[in-house]
PDB file of C-alpha atoms in Angstrom:
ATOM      1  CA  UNK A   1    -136.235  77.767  12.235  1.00  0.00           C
ATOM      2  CA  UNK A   2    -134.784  81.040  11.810  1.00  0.00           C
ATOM      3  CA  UNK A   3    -137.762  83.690  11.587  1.00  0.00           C
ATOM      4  CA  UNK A   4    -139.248  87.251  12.294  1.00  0.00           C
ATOM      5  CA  UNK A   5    -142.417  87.002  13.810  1.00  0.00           C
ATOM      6  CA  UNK A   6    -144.188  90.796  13.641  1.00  0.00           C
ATOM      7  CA  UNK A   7    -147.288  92.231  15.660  1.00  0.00           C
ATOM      8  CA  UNK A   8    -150.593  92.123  14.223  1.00  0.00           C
ATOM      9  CA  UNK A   9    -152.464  94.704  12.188  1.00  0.00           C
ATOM     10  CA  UNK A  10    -153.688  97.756  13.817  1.00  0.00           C
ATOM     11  CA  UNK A  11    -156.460 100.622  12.881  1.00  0.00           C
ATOM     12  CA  UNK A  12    -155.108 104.164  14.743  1.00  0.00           C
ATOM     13  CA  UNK A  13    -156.468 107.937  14.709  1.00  0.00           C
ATOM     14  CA  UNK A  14    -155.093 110.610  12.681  1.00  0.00           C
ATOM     15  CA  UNK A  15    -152.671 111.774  15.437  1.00  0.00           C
ATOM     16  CA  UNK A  16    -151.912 108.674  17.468  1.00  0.00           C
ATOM     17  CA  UNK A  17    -149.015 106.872  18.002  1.00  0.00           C
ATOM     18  CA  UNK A  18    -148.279 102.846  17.064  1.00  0.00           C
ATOM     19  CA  UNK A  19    -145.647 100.592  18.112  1.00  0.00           C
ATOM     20  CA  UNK A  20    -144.786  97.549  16.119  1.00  0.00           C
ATOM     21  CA  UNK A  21    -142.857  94.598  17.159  1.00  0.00           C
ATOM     22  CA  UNK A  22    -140.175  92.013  15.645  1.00  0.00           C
ATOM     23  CA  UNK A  23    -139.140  89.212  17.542  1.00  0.00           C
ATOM     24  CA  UNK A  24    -136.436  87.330  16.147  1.00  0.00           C
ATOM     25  CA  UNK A  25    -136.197  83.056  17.065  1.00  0.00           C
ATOM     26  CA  UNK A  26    -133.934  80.727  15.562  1.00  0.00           C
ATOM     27  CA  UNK A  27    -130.410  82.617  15.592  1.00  0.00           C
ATOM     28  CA  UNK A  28    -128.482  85.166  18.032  1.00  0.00           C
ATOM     29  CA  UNK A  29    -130.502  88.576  17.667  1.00  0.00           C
ATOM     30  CA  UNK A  30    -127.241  90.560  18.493  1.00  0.00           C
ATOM     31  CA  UNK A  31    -125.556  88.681  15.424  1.00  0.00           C
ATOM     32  CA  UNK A  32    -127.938  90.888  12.945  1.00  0.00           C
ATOM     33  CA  UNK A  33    -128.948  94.188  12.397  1.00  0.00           C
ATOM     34  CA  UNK A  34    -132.185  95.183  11.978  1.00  0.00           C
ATOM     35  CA  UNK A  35    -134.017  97.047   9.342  1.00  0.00           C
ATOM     36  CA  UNK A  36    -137.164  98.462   8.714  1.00  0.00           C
ATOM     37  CA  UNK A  37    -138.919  98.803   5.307  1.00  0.00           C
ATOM     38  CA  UNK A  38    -142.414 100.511   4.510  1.00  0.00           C
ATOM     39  CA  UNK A  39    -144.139  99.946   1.352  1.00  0.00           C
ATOM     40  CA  UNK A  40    -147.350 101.895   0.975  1.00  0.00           C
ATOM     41  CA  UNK A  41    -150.534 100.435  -0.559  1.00  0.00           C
ATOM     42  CA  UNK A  42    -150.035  99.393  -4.204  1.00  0.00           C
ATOM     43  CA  UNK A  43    -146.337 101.045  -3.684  1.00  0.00           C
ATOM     44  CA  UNK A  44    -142.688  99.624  -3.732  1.00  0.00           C
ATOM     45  CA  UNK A  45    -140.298  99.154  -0.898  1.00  0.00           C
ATOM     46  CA  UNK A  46    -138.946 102.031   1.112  1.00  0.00           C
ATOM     47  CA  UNK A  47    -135.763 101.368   3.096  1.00  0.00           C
ATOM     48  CA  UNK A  48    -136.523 103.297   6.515  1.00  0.00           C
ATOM     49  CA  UNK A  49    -133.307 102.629   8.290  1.00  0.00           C
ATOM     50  CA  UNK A  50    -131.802 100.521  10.884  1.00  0.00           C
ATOM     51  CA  UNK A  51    -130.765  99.726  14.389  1.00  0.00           C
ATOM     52  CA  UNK A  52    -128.014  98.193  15.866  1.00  0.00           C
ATOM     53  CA  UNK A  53    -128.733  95.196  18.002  1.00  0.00           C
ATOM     54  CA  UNK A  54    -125.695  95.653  19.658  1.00  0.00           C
ATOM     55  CA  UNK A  55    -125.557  98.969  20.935  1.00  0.00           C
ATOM     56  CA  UNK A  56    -129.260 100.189  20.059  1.00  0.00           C
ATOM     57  CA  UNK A  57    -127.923 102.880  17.980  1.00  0.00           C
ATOM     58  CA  UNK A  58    -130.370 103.583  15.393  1.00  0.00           C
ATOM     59  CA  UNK A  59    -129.703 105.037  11.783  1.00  0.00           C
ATOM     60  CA  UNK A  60    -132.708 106.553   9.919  1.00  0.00           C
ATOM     61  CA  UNK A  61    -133.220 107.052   5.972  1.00  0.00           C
ATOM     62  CA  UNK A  62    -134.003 110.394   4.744  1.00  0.00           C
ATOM     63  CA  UNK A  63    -137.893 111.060   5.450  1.00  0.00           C
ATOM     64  CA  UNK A  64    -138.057 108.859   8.687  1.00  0.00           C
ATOM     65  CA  UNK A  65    -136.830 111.284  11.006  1.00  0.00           C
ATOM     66  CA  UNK A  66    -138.684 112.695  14.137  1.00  0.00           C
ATOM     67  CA  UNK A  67    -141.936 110.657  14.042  1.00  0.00           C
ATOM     68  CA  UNK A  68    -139.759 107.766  13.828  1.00  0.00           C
ATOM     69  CA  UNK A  69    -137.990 105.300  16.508  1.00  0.00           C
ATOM     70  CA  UNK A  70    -136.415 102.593  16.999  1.00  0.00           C
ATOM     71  CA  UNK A  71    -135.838 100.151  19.656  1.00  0.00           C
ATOM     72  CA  UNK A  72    -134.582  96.934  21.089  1.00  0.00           C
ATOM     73  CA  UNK A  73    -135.485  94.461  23.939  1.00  0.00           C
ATOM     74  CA  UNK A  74    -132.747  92.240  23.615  1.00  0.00           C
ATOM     75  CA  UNK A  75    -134.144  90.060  26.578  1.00  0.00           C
ATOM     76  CA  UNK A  76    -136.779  89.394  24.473  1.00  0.00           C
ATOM     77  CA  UNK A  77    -135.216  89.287  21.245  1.00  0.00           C
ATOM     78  CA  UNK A  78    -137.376  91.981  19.515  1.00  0.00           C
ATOM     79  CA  UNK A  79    -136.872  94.712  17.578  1.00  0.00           C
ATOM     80  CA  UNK A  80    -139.703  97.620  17.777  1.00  0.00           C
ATOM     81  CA  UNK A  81    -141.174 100.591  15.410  1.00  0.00           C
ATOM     82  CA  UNK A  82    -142.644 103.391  17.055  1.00  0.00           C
ATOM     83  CA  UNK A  83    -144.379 105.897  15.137  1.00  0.00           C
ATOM     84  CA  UNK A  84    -145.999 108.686  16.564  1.00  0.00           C
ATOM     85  CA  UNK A  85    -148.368 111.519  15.412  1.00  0.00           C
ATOM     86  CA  UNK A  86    -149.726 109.454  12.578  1.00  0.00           C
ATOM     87  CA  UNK A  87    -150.976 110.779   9.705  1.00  0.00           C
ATOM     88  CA  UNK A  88    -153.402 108.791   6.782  1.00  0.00           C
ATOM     89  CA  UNK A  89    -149.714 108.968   4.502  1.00  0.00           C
ATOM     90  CA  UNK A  90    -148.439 106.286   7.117  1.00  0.00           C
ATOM     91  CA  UNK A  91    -151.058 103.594   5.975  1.00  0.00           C
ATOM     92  CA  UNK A  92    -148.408 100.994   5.082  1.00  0.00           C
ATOM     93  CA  UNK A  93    -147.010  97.699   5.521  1.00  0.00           C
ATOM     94  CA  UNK A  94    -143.627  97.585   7.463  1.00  0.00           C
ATOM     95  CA  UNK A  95    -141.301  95.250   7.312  1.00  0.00           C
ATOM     96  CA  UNK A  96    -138.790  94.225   9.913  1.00  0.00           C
ATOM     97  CA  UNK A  97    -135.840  92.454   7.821  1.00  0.00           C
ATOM     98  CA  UNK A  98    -132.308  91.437   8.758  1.00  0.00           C
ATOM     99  CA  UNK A  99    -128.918  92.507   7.569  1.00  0.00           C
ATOM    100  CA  UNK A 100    -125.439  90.685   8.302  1.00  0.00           C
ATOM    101  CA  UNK A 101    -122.872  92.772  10.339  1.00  0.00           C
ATOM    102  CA  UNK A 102    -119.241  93.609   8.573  1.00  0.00           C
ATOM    103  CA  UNK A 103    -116.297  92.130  10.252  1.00  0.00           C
ATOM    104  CA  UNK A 104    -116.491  95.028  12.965  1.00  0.00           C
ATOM    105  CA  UNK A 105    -119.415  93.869  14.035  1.00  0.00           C
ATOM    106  CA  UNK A 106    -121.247  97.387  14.193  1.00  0.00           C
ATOM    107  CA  UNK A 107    -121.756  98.380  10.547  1.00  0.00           C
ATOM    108  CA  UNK A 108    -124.203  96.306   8.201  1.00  0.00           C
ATOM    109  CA  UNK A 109    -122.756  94.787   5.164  1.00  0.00           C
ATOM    110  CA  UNK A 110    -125.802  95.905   2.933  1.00  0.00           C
ATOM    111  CA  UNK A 111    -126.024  92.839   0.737  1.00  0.00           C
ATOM    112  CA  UNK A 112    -128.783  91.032   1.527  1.00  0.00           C
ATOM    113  CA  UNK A 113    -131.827  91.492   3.527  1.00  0.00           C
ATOM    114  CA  UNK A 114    -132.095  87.769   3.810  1.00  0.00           C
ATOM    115  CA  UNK A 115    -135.478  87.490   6.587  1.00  0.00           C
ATOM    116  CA  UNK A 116    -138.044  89.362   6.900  1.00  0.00           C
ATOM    117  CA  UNK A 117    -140.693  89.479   9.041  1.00  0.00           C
ATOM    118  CA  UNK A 118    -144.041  89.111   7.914  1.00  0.00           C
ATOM    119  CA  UNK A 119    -145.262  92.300   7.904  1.00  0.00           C
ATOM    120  CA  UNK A 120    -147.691  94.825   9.721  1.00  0.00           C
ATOM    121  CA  UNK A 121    -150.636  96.650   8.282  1.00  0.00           C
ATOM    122  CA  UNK A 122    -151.091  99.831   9.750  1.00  0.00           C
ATOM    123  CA  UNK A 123    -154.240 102.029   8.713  1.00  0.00           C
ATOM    124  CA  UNK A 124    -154.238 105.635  10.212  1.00  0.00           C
ATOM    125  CA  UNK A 125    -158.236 106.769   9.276  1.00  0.00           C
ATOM    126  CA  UNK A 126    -160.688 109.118  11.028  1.00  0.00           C
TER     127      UNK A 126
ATOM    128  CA  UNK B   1    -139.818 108.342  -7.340  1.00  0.00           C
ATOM    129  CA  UNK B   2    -137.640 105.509  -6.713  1.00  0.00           C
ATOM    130  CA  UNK B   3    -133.823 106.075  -6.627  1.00  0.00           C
ATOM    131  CA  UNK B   4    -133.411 102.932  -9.091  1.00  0.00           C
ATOM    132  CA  UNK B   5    -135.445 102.421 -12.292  1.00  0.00           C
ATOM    133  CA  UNK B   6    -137.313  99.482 -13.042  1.00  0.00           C
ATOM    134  CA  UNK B   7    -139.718  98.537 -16.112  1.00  0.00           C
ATOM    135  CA  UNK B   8    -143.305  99.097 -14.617  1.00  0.00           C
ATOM    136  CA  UNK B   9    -143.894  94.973 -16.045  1.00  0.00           C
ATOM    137  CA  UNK B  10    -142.396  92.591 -18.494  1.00  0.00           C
ATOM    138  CA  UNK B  11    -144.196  89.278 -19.755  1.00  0.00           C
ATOM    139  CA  UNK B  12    -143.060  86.228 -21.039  1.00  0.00           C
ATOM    140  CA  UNK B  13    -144.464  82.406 -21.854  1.00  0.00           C
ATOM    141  CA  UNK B  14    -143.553  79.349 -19.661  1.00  0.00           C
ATOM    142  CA  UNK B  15    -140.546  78.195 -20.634  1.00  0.00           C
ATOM    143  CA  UNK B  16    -138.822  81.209 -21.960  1.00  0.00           C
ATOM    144  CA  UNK B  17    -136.236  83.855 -20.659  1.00  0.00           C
ATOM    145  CA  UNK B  18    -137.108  87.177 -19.393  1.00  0.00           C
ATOM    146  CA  UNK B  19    -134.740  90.414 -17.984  1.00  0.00           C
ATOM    147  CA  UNK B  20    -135.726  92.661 -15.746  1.00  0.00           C
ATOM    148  CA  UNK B  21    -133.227  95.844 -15.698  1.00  0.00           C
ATOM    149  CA  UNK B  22    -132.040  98.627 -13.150  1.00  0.00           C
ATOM    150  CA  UNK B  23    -131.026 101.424 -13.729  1.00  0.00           C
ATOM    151  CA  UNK B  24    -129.168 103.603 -11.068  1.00  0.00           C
ATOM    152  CA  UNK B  25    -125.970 105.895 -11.143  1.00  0.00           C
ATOM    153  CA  UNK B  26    -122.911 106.048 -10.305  1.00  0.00           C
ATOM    154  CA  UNK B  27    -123.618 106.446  -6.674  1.00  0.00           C
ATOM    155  CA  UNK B  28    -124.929 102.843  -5.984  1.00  0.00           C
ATOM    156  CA  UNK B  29    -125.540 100.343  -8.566  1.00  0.00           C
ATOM    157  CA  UNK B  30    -122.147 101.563 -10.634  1.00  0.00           C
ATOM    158  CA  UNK B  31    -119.998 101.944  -7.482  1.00  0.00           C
ATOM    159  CA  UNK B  32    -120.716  98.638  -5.837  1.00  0.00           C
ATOM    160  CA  UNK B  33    -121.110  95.162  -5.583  1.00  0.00           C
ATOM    161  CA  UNK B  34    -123.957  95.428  -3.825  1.00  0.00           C
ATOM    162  CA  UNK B  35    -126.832  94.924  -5.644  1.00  0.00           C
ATOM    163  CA  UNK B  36    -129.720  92.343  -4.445  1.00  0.00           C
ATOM    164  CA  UNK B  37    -132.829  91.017  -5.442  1.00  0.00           C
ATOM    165  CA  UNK B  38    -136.048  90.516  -4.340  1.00  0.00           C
ATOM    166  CA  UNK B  39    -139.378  88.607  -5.528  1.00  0.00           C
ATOM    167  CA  UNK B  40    -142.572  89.369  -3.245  1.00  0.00           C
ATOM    168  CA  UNK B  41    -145.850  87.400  -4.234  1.00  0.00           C
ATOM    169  CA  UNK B  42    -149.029  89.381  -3.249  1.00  0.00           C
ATOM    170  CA  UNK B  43    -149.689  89.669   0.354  1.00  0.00           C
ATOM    171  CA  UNK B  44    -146.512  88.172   1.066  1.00  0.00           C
ATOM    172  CA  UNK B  45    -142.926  89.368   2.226  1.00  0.00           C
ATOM    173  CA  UNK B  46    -140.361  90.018   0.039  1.00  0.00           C
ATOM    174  CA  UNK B  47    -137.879  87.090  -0.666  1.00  0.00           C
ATOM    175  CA  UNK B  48    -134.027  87.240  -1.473  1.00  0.00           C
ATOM    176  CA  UNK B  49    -133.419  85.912  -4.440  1.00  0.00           C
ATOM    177  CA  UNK B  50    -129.986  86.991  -5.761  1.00  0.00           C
ATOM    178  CA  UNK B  51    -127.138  89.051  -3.544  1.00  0.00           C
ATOM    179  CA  UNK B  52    -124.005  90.631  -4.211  1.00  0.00           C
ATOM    180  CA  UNK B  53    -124.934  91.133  -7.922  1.00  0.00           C
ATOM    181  CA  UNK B  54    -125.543  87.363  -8.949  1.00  0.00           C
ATOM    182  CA  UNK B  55    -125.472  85.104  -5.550  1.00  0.00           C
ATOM    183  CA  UNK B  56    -128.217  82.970  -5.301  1.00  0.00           C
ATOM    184  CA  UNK B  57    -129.174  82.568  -1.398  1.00  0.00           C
ATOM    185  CA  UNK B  58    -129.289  78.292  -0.691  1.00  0.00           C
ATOM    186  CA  UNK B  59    -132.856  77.075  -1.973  1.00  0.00           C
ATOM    187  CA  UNK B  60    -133.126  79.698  -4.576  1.00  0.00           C
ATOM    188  CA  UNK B  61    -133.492  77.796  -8.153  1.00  0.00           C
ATOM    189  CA  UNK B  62    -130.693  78.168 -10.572  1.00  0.00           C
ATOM    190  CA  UNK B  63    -133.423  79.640 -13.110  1.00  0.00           C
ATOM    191  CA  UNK B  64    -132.416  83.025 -11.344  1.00  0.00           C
ATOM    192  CA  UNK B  65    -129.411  84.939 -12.371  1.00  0.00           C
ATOM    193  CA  UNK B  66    -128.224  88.530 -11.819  1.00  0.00           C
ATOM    194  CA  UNK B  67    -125.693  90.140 -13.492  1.00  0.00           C
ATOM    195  CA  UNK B  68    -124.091  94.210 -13.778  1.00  0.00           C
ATOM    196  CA  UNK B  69    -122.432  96.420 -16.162  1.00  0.00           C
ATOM    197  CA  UNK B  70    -122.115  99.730 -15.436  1.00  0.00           C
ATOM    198  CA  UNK B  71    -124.729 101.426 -13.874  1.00  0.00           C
ATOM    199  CA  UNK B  72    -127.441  98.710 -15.052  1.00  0.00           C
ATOM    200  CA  UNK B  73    -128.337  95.626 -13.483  1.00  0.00           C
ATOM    201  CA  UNK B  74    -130.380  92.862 -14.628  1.00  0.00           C
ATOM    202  CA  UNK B  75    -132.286  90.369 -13.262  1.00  0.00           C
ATOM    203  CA  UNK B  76    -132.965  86.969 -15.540  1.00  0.00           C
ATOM    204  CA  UNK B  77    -135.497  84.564 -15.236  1.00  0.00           C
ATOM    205  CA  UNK B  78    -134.832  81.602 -17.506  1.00  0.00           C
ATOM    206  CA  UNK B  79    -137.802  78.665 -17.759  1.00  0.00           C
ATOM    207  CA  UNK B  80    -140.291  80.840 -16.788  1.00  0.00           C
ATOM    208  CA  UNK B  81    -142.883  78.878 -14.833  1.00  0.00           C
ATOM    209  CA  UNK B  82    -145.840  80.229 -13.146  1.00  0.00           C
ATOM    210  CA  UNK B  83    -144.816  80.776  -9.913  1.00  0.00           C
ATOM    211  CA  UNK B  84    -142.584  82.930 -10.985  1.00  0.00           C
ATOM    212  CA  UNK B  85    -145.763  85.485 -11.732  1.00  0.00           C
ATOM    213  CA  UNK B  86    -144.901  88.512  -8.469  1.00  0.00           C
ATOM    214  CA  UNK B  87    -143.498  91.827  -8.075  1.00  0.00           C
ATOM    215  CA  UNK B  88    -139.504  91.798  -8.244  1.00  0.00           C
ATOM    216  CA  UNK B  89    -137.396  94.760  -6.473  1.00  0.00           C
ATOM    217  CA  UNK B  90    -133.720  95.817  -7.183  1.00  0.00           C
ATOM    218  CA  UNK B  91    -131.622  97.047  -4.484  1.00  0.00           C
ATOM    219  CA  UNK B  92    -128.618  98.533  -4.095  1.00  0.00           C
ATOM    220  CA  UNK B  93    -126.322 100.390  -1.458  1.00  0.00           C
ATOM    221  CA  UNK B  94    -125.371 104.028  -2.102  1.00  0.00           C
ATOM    222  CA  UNK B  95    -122.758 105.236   0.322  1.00  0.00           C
ATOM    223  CA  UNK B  96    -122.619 106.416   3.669  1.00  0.00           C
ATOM    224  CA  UNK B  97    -125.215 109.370   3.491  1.00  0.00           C
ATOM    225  CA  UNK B  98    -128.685 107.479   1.508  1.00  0.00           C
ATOM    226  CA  UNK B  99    -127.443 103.934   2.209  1.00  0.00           C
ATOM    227  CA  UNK B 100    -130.123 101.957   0.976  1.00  0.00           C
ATOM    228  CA  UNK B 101    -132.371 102.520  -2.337  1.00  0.00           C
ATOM    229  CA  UNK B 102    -134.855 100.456  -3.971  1.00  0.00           C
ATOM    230  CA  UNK B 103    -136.272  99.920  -7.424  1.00  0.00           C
ATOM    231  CA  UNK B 104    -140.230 101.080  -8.131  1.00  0.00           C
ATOM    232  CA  UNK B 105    -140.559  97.369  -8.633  1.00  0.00           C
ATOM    233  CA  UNK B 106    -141.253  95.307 -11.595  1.00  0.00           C
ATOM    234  CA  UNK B 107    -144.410  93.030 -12.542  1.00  0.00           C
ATOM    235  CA  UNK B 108    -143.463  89.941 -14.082  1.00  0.00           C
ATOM    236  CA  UNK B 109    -146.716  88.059 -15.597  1.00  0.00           C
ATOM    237  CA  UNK B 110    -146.400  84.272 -17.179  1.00  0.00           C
ATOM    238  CA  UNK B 111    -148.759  84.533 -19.982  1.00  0.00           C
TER     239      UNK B 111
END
């Protein structure tokens, strides 16, 4: 059963720092990139960027820069969100969801984000 | 704001046909095939539901259509039933610099 499986909910500090997991099962993590999508309490969808799960290199939207990394454990099959010096405006959902590669294998082909994990609450409060 | 515009909500009966539009510019929706779909019931991830404009992903009912002309998408819903009752997101690329942009989302109710 192909799935992403994400890290549970967490409660951090104005200030803090969270990491979030996505571990991949049922198809070859390397053959996907992956992508990571916030969408704030009562909010839409906000495409945050991407990694590739080939080389690790990581491409961030506009707005997720500096606070914002990505990573890989490809031993493990998971993809990871670290955010650090939280503030109360990241109280979100993100989503970990999966693009195909192009023919080059390094660039995604942006059609369909067809898994996604299930998502991870995080609530940054005093 | 949200790069692509959406209709805050739309309603329809069971049974009938609804459209859900999205409006972008030239930069994504009008300059590529590229547009997707997505229907997320509260508390739940979003699904795919069309790709590539008006691909339905396997398991997806036929009841689901997408279509394009110019800068406008559309999303139809035809039988409404009342599962169908979520949030639905556009998507589309938009080049090498933004990449990715979403719609504010739409709310369909089944009255």
């Amino acid at each position: 059963q192909v799935q992403l499986v994400q890290s549970g909910s967490e409660l951090k500090k104005p200030g803090a720092s969270v990491k979030v997991s996505c571990k991949a099962s049922g198809y070859t993590f390397t053959s996907y990139a992956m992508n990571w999508v916030r969408q704030a309490p009562g909010q839409g969808l906000e495409w945050m960027g991407w990694i590739n799960t080939n080389t690790g290199n990581p491409t961030y939207a506009q707005g997720f820069t500096g606070r914002f990394v990505f990573s890989l454990d490809t031993s493990v099959s998971t993809a990871y969100l670290q955010i650090s010096s939280l503030k109360a405006e990241d109280t979100a959902v993100y989503y970990c969801a999966s693009l195909s590669y192009d023919s080059s294998g390094y660039f995604p082909t942006y059609d369909a984000f067809d898994i996604w994990g299930q998502g991870t609450m995080v609530t940054v409060s005093s | 704001q949200s790069a692509l515009t959406q209709p805050a909500s739309v309603s329809g009966s069971p049974g009938q046909s609804i459209t859900i539009s999205c409006t972008g510019t030239s930069s994504d929706v009008g300059s590529y095939n590229l547009v997707s779909w997505y229907q997320q019931h509260p508390g739940k991830a979003p699904k795919l539901m069309i790709y590539e404009g008006s691909k339905r992903p396997s398991g997806v009912s036929n009841r689901f259509s997408g279509s394009k002309s110019g800068n406008t998408a559309s999303l139809t819903i035809s039988g409404l039933q009342a599962e169908d009752e979520a949030d639905y997101y556009c998507c589309s690329y938009a080049g090498s610099s933004t990449y990715v942009v979403f719609g504010g989302g739409t709310k369909l109710t089944v009255l």
